[in-house]
Amino acid sequence: MSLWEDALSDNAMIAILRGLHPDNAVEVADILIEAGFRIIEVPMNSPEPLKSIEAIASKHGDTTVIGAGTVLTEQQTTDVVSAGGQIIVSPNMNPAIGRLTVALGAKWCPGVMTPTEAFEALEIGASVLKFFPAELVPPKAISAMRAVLPQDAVVAAVGGITPETMSDYFIAGSNGFGLGSALFKPEYELDDLRQRADAFVKSYRTLVSS
């Protein structure tokens, strides 16, 4: 089993660390990984994101999938992989980024909202379909999409997800979740981050074991 397959089967929640600073990147990652997270995303509109990705990947890259979010260009894609990133996450479905990501051997997680976008992304080689923003894609929409998507397609609801809202999306067919400000903000104290991480992991474990 590959690192990606192992991480996805163990915990399909993506920690989105928007605003993370390189100075405490490893410390934040340590807390999340200790709580049980296996996939970490540093958005490209964070301060010096490549430094954070490189630092986290250097320490945890053998056991945790590290990558970038808000990847909007092919150059960013190349830079992230060069820094040790293994997953490319975008808010949109850009075929050029998808093809390059696959060619570089990384995992591609594009933002989609329609069947057309979802199926095109899968044809290109998307590893995860990121339904974003989830506030505009309610669980009923996920359920309807699931009726036509391949059974093995991995779906993640991203945007406004909390421990309390995960259940409806999971029942509707979402395999995983992208967690933003409900999990991490730069101003959160580390103890607060630890409590938030533990709450999300507890809720997720309860869902997948039920």
PDB file of C-alpha atoms in Angstrom:
ATOM      1  CA  MET A   1       0.000   0.000   0.000  1.00  0.00           C
ATOM      2  CA  SER A   2       1.359   3.415  -0.962  1.00  0.00           C
ATOM      3  CA  LEU A   3       1.678   6.296   1.478  1.00  0.00           C
ATOM      4  CA  TRP A   4      -1.270   8.003  -0.221  1.00  0.00           C
ATOM      5  CA  GLU A   5      -3.498   4.928   0.013  1.00  0.00           C
ATOM      6  CA  ASP A   6      -2.498   4.342   3.615  1.00  0.00           C
ATOM      7  CA  ALA A   7      -3.142   7.963   4.608  1.00  0.00           C
ATOM      8  CA  LEU A   8      -6.476   8.104   2.811  1.00  0.00           C
ATOM      9  CA  SER A   9      -7.736   4.886   4.366  1.00  0.00           C
ATOM     10  CA  ASP A  10      -6.562   5.921   7.826  1.00  0.00           C
ATOM     11  CA  ASN A  11      -7.842   9.505   7.901  1.00  0.00           C
ATOM     12  CA  ALA A  12      -9.303  11.190   4.817  1.00  0.00           C
ATOM     13  CA  MET A  13      -9.437  14.649   6.381  1.00  0.00           C
ATOM     14  CA  ILE A  14      -7.202  17.313   4.849  1.00  0.00           C
ATOM     15  CA  ALA A  15      -5.849  19.904   7.279  1.00  0.00           C
ATOM     16  CA  ILE A  16      -5.857  23.262   5.471  1.00  0.00           C
ATOM     17  CA  LEU A  17      -3.295  25.546   7.114  1.00  0.00           C
ATOM     18  CA  ARG A  18      -4.066  28.894   5.484  1.00  0.00           C
ATOM     19  CA  GLY A  19      -1.857  31.632   6.867  1.00  0.00           C
ATOM     20  CA  LEU A  20       0.683  29.218   8.363  1.00  0.00           C
ATOM     21  CA  HIS A  21       4.087  30.824   8.956  1.00  0.00           C
ATOM     22  CA  PRO A  22       7.312  28.872   8.388  1.00  0.00           C
ATOM     23  CA  ASP A  23       8.527  29.719  11.891  1.00  0.00           C
ATOM     24  CA  ASN A  24       5.957  27.432  13.528  1.00  0.00           C
ATOM     25  CA  ALA A  25       5.060  25.173  10.608  1.00  0.00           C
ATOM     26  CA  VAL A  26       6.654  22.053  12.052  1.00  0.00           C
ATOM     27  CA  GLU A  27       5.215  22.673  15.515  1.00  0.00           C
ATOM     28  CA  VAL A  28       1.702  22.990  14.072  1.00  0.00           C
ATOM     29  CA  ALA A  29       2.195  19.878  11.937  1.00  0.00           C
ATOM     30  CA  ASP A  30       3.454  17.941  14.963  1.00  0.00           C
ATOM     31  CA  ILE A  31       0.200  18.641  16.817  1.00  0.00           C
ATOM     32  CA  LEU A  32      -1.996  17.667  13.879  1.00  0.00           C
ATOM     33  CA  ILE A  33      -0.098  14.462  13.175  1.00  0.00           C
ATOM     34  CA  GLU A  34      -0.132  13.521  16.855  1.00  0.00           C
ATOM     35  CA  ALA A  35      -3.921  13.959  16.776  1.00  0.00           C
ATOM     36  CA  GLY A  36      -4.178  11.606  13.807  1.00  0.00           C
ATOM     37  CA  PHE A  37      -4.060  13.726  10.653  1.00  0.00           C
ATOM     38  CA  ARG A  38      -2.299  12.174   7.673  1.00  0.00           C
ATOM     39  CA  ILE A  39      -2.842  14.808   4.942  1.00  0.00           C
ATOM     40  CA  ILE A  40      -1.705  18.429   5.338  1.00  0.00           C
ATOM     41  CA  GLU A  41      -2.152  21.295   2.888  1.00  0.00           C
ATOM     42  CA  VAL A  42      -0.402  24.665   3.056  1.00  0.00           C
ATOM     43  CA  PRO A  43      -2.230  27.145   0.785  1.00  0.00           C
ATOM     44  CA  MET A  44      -0.021  29.079  -1.603  1.00  0.00           C
ATOM     45  CA  ASN A  45      -1.375  32.405  -0.349  1.00  0.00           C
ATOM     46  CA  SER A  46       0.230  31.766   3.040  1.00  0.00           C
ATOM     47  CA  PRO A  47       3.517  33.457   4.041  1.00  0.00           C
ATOM     48  CA  GLU A  48       6.403  31.684   2.261  1.00  0.00           C
ATOM     49  CA  PRO A  49       4.410  28.487   1.743  1.00  0.00           C
ATOM     50  CA  LEU A  50       7.217  26.564   0.055  1.00  0.00           C
ATOM     51  CA  LYS A  51       9.408  26.949   3.146  1.00  0.00           C
ATOM     52  CA  SER A  52       6.636  25.514   5.326  1.00  0.00           C
ATOM     53  CA  ILE A  53       6.007  22.638   2.928  1.00  0.00           C
ATOM     54  CA  GLU A  54       9.697  21.807   2.739  1.00  0.00           C
ATOM     55  CA  ALA A  55      10.103  21.910   6.513  1.00  0.00           C
ATOM     56  CA  ILE A  56       7.075  19.713   7.222  1.00  0.00           C
ATOM     57  CA  ALA A  57       7.897  17.278   4.415  1.00  0.00           C
ATOM     58  CA  SER A  58      11.481  16.980   5.669  1.00  0.00           C
ATOM     59  CA  LYS A  59      10.282  15.770   9.072  1.00  0.00           C
ATOM     60  CA  HIS A  60       7.029  13.981   8.268  1.00  0.00           C
ATOM     61  CA  GLY A  61       7.105  13.223   4.539  1.00  0.00           C
ATOM     62  CA  ASP A  62       7.581   9.487   5.064  1.00  0.00           C
ATOM     63  CA  THR A  63       4.368   9.104   7.061  1.00  0.00           C
ATOM     64  CA  THR A  64       2.192  12.059   6.100  1.00  0.00           C
ATOM     65  CA  VAL A  65       1.080  13.438   2.733  1.00  0.00           C
ATOM     66  CA  ILE A  66       2.194  17.075   2.564  1.00  0.00           C
ATOM     67  CA  GLY A  67       1.252  19.495  -0.198  1.00  0.00           C
ATOM     68  CA  ALA A  68      -0.187  22.834  -1.195  1.00  0.00           C
ATOM     69  CA  GLY A  69      -3.588  24.390  -1.647  1.00  0.00           C
ATOM     70  CA  THR A  70      -4.804  27.316  -3.736  1.00  0.00           C
ATOM     71  CA  VAL A  71      -2.448  26.174  -6.490  1.00  0.00           C
ATOM     72  CA  LEU A  72      -3.382  28.276  -9.520  1.00  0.00           C
ATOM     73  CA  THR A  73      -0.482  27.966 -11.976  1.00  0.00           C
ATOM     74  CA  GLU A  74       1.743  25.330 -13.502  1.00  0.00           C
ATOM     75  CA  GLN A  75       4.819  27.054 -12.066  1.00  0.00           C
ATOM     76  CA  GLN A  76       3.380  26.809  -8.568  1.00  0.00           C
ATOM     77  CA  THR A  77       2.701  23.126  -9.178  1.00  0.00           C
ATOM     78  CA  THR A  78       6.315  22.494 -10.137  1.00  0.00           C
ATOM     79  CA  ASP A  79       7.605  24.539  -7.201  1.00  0.00           C
ATOM     80  CA  VAL A  80       5.480  22.631  -4.695  1.00  0.00           C
ATOM     81  CA  VAL A  81       6.641  19.230  -5.928  1.00  0.00           C
ATOM     82  CA  SER A  82      10.254  20.447  -5.909  1.00  0.00           C
ATOM     83  CA  ALA A  83       9.773  21.459  -2.254  1.00  0.00           C
ATOM     84  CA  GLY A  84       8.640  17.949  -1.355  1.00  0.00           C
ATOM     85  CA  GLY A  85       4.907  18.382  -1.844  1.00  0.00           C
ATOM     86  CA  GLN A  86       2.949  15.279  -2.751  1.00  0.00           C
ATOM     87  CA  ILE A  87      -0.547  16.697  -3.258  1.00  0.00           C
ATOM     88  CA  ILE A  88      -1.749  19.648  -5.325  1.00  0.00           C
ATOM     89  CA  VAL A  89      -5.065  21.154  -4.232  1.00  0.00           C
ATOM     90  CA  SER A  90      -6.865  23.869  -6.182  1.00  0.00           C
ATOM     91  CA  PRO A  91     -10.139  25.758  -5.783  1.00  0.00           C
ATOM     92  CA  ASN A  92     -10.870  25.199  -9.481  1.00  0.00           C
ATOM     93  CA  MET A  93     -10.550  22.504 -12.135  1.00  0.00           C
ATOM     94  CA  ASN A  94      -7.624  23.491 -14.362  1.00  0.00           C
ATOM     95  CA  PRO A  95      -6.805  20.638 -16.781  1.00  0.00           C
ATOM     96  CA  ALA A  96      -3.257  21.912 -17.398  1.00  0.00           C
ATOM     97  CA  ILE A  97      -2.453  21.780 -13.694  1.00  0.00           C
ATOM     98  CA  GLY A  98      -4.023  18.335 -13.471  1.00  0.00           C
ATOM     99  CA  ARG A  99      -1.968  16.895 -16.314  1.00  0.00           C
ATOM    100  CA  LEU A 100       1.241  18.382 -14.944  1.00  0.00           C
ATOM    101  CA  THR A 101       0.537  17.142 -11.429  1.00  0.00           C
ATOM    102  CA  VAL A 102      -0.048  13.601 -12.674  1.00  0.00           C
ATOM    103  CA  ALA A 103       3.081  13.774 -14.838  1.00  0.00           C
ATOM    104  CA  LEU A 104       5.133  14.847 -11.805  1.00  0.00           C
ATOM    105  CA  GLY A 105       3.833  11.887  -9.808  1.00  0.00           C
ATOM    106  CA  ALA A 106       1.845  13.924  -7.278  1.00  0.00           C
ATOM    107  CA  LYS A 107      -1.812  13.642  -6.323  1.00  0.00           C
ATOM    108  CA  TRP A 108      -4.286  16.131  -7.807  1.00  0.00           C
ATOM    109  CA  CYS A 109      -7.274  17.440  -5.864  1.00  0.00           C
ATOM    110  CA  PRO A 110      -9.196  19.948  -8.008  1.00  0.00           C
ATOM    111  CA  GLY A 111     -12.219  21.961  -6.961  1.00  0.00           C
ATOM    112  CA  VAL A 112     -15.385  20.869  -8.774  1.00  0.00           C
ATOM    113  CA  MET A 113     -19.094  21.611  -8.551  1.00  0.00           C
ATOM    114  CA  THR A 114     -20.700  19.962 -11.584  1.00  0.00           C
ATOM    115  CA  PRO A 115     -20.780  16.498 -13.171  1.00  0.00           C
ATOM    116  CA  THR A 116     -18.954  17.892 -16.206  1.00  0.00           C
ATOM    117  CA  GLU A 117     -16.066  19.150 -14.077  1.00  0.00           C
ATOM    118  CA  ALA A 118     -16.009  16.000 -11.970  1.00  0.00           C
ATOM    119  CA  PHE A 119     -15.852  13.569 -14.868  1.00  0.00           C
ATOM    120  CA  GLU A 120     -13.255  15.615 -16.768  1.00  0.00           C
ATOM    121  CA  ALA A 121     -11.102  15.753 -13.636  1.00  0.00           C
ATOM    122  CA  LEU A 122     -11.328  11.983 -13.212  1.00  0.00           C
ATOM    123  CA  GLU A 123     -10.377  11.424 -16.855  1.00  0.00           C
ATOM    124  CA  ILE A 124      -7.258  13.537 -16.340  1.00  0.00           C
ATOM    125  CA  GLY A 125      -6.351  11.585 -13.211  1.00  0.00           C
ATOM    126  CA  ALA A 126      -7.719  13.392 -10.173  1.00  0.00           C
ATOM    127  CA  SER A 127      -7.131  11.497  -6.932  1.00  0.00           C
ATOM    128  CA  VAL A 128      -9.775  13.451  -5.015  1.00  0.00           C
ATOM    129  CA  LEU A 129     -12.774  15.477  -6.159  1.00  0.00           C
ATOM    130  CA  LYS A 130     -12.949  18.536  -3.933  1.00  0.00           C
ATOM    131  CA  PHE A 131     -16.541  19.778  -3.811  1.00  0.00           C
ATOM    132  CA  PHE A 132     -16.006  23.427  -3.024  1.00  0.00           C
ATOM    133  CA  PRO A 133     -17.379  25.508  -1.521  1.00  0.00           C
ATOM    134  CA  ALA A 134     -19.444  22.960   0.386  1.00  0.00           C
ATOM    135  CA  GLU A 135     -21.742  25.755   1.499  1.00  0.00           C
ATOM    136  CA  LEU A 136     -23.022  25.754  -2.104  1.00  0.00           C
ATOM    137  CA  VAL A 137     -23.013  21.953  -2.427  1.00  0.00           C
ATOM    138  CA  PRO A 138     -25.360  20.564   0.230  1.00  0.00           C
ATOM    139  CA  PRO A 139     -25.383  16.876   1.175  1.00  0.00           C
ATOM    140  CA  LYS A 140     -28.330  16.209  -1.162  1.00  0.00           C
ATOM    141  CA  ALA A 141     -26.205  17.411  -4.079  1.00  0.00           C
ATOM    142  CA  ILE A 142     -23.340  15.127  -3.034  1.00  0.00           C
ATOM    143  CA  SER A 143     -25.775  12.221  -2.850  1.00  0.00           C
ATOM    144  CA  ALA A 144     -27.116  12.955  -6.334  1.00  0.00           C
ATOM    145  CA  MET A 145     -23.574  13.205  -7.715  1.00  0.00           C
ATOM    146  CA  ARG A 146     -22.632   9.924  -6.083  1.00  0.00           C
ATOM    147  CA  ALA A 147     -25.372   8.191  -8.075  1.00  0.00           C
ATOM    148  CA  VAL A 148     -23.449   8.805 -11.312  1.00  0.00           C
ATOM    149  CA  LEU A 149     -19.804   8.974 -10.223  1.00  0.00           C
ATOM    150  CA  PRO A 150     -17.604   5.849 -10.348  1.00  0.00           C
ATOM    151  CA  GLN A 151     -17.848   3.921  -7.111  1.00  0.00           C
ATOM    152  CA  ASP A 152     -14.135   4.299  -6.416  1.00  0.00           C
ATOM    153  CA  ALA A 153     -14.092   8.072  -6.924  1.00  0.00           C
ATOM    154  CA  VAL A 154     -12.909   9.855  -3.772  1.00  0.00           C
ATOM    155  CA  VAL A 155     -15.091  12.811  -2.793  1.00  0.00           C
ATOM    156  CA  ALA A 156     -14.169  15.477  -0.243  1.00  0.00           C
ATOM    157  CA  ALA A 157     -16.474  18.224   0.999  1.00  0.00           C
ATOM    158  CA  VAL A 158     -14.531  21.435   1.605  1.00  0.00           C
ATOM    159  CA  GLY A 159     -15.708  24.749   3.007  1.00  0.00           C
ATOM    160  CA  GLY A 160     -17.486  25.470   6.272  1.00  0.00           C
ATOM    161  CA  ILE A 161     -17.043  21.917   7.576  1.00  0.00           C
ATOM    162  CA  THR A 162     -17.242  21.445  11.355  1.00  0.00           C
ATOM    163  CA  PRO A 163     -17.306  18.307  13.531  1.00  0.00           C
ATOM    164  CA  GLU A 164     -21.092  18.767  13.718  1.00  0.00           C
ATOM    165  CA  THR A 165     -21.691  19.025   9.939  1.00  0.00           C
ATOM    166  CA  MET A 166     -19.528  16.114   8.816  1.00  0.00           C
ATOM    167  CA  SER A 167     -22.142  13.455   9.475  1.00  0.00           C
ATOM    168  CA  ASP A 168     -24.663  14.601   6.845  1.00  0.00           C
ATOM    169  CA  TYR A 169     -21.959  14.834   4.173  1.00  0.00           C
ATOM    170  CA  PHE A 170     -20.519  11.462   5.111  1.00  0.00           C
ATOM    171  CA  ILE A 171     -23.926   9.787   4.896  1.00  0.00           C
ATOM    172  CA  ALA A 172     -24.451  11.477   1.509  1.00  0.00           C
ATOM    173  CA  GLY A 173     -21.270   9.897   0.167  1.00  0.00           C
ATOM    174  CA  SER A 174     -18.353  12.168   1.010  1.00  0.00           C
ATOM    175  CA  ASN A 175     -15.272  10.064   1.754  1.00  0.00           C
ATOM    176  CA  GLY A 176     -13.309  12.887   3.309  1.00  0.00           C
ATOM    177  CA  PHE A 177     -13.224  16.544   4.227  1.00  0.00           C
ATOM    178  CA  GLY A 178     -11.078  19.612   3.841  1.00  0.00           C
ATOM    179  CA  LEU A 179     -10.892  21.515   7.118  1.00  0.00           C
ATOM    180  CA  GLY A 180     -10.091  25.209   7.187  1.00  0.00           C
ATOM    181  CA  SER A 181     -10.738  27.867   9.790  1.00  0.00           C
ATOM    182  CA  ALA A 182     -12.720  25.564  12.067  1.00  0.00           C
ATOM    183  CA  LEU A 183      -9.440  23.677  12.545  1.00  0.00           C
ATOM    184  CA  PHE A 184      -6.659  26.210  12.025  1.00  0.00           C
ATOM    185  CA  LYS A 185      -6.087  29.931  12.005  1.00  0.00           C
ATOM    186  CA  PRO A 186      -2.672  31.544  12.566  1.00  0.00           C
ATOM    187  CA  GLU A 187      -3.954  33.283  15.681  1.00  0.00           C
ATOM    188  CA  TYR A 188      -5.125  30.066  17.380  1.00  0.00           C
ATOM    189  CA  GLU A 189      -3.069  29.062  20.395  1.00  0.00           C
ATOM    190  CA  LEU A 190      -1.423  25.652  20.098  1.00  0.00           C
ATOM    191  CA  ASP A 191      -3.578  24.222  22.883  1.00  0.00           C
ATOM    192  CA  ASP A 192      -6.666  25.440  21.023  1.00  0.00           C
ATOM    193  CA  LEU A 193      -5.403  23.813  17.826  1.00  0.00           C
ATOM    194  CA  ARG A 194      -4.844  20.558  19.693  1.00  0.00           C
ATOM    195  CA  GLN A 195      -8.400  20.575  21.045  1.00  0.00           C
ATOM    196  CA  ARG A 196      -9.847  21.349  17.620  1.00  0.00           C
ATOM    197  CA  ALA A 197      -7.780  18.624  15.978  1.00  0.00           C
ATOM    198  CA  ASP A 198      -8.813  16.065  18.587  1.00  0.00           C
ATOM    199  CA  ALA A 199     -12.494  16.997  18.153  1.00  0.00           C
ATOM    200  CA  PHE A 200     -12.362  16.557  14.392  1.00  0.00           C
ATOM    201  CA  VAL A 201     -10.524  13.244  14.586  1.00  0.00           C
ATOM    202  CA  LYS A 202     -12.924  11.917  17.222  1.00  0.00           C
ATOM    203  CA  SER A 203     -15.945  12.841  15.072  1.00  0.00           C
ATOM    204  CA  TYR A 204     -14.370  11.330  11.964  1.00  0.00           C
ATOM    205  CA  ARG A 205     -13.424   8.068  13.692  1.00  0.00           C
ATOM    206  CA  THR A 206     -16.959   7.773  15.014  1.00  0.00           C
ATOM    207  CA  LEU A 207     -18.396   8.213  11.513  1.00  0.00           C
ATOM    208  CA  VAL A 208     -16.199   5.688   9.759  1.00  0.00           C
ATOM    209  CA  SER A 209     -16.645   3.077  12.487  1.00  0.00           C
ATOM    210  CA  SER A 210     -20.439   3.337  12.619  1.00  0.00           C
TER     211      SER A 210
END
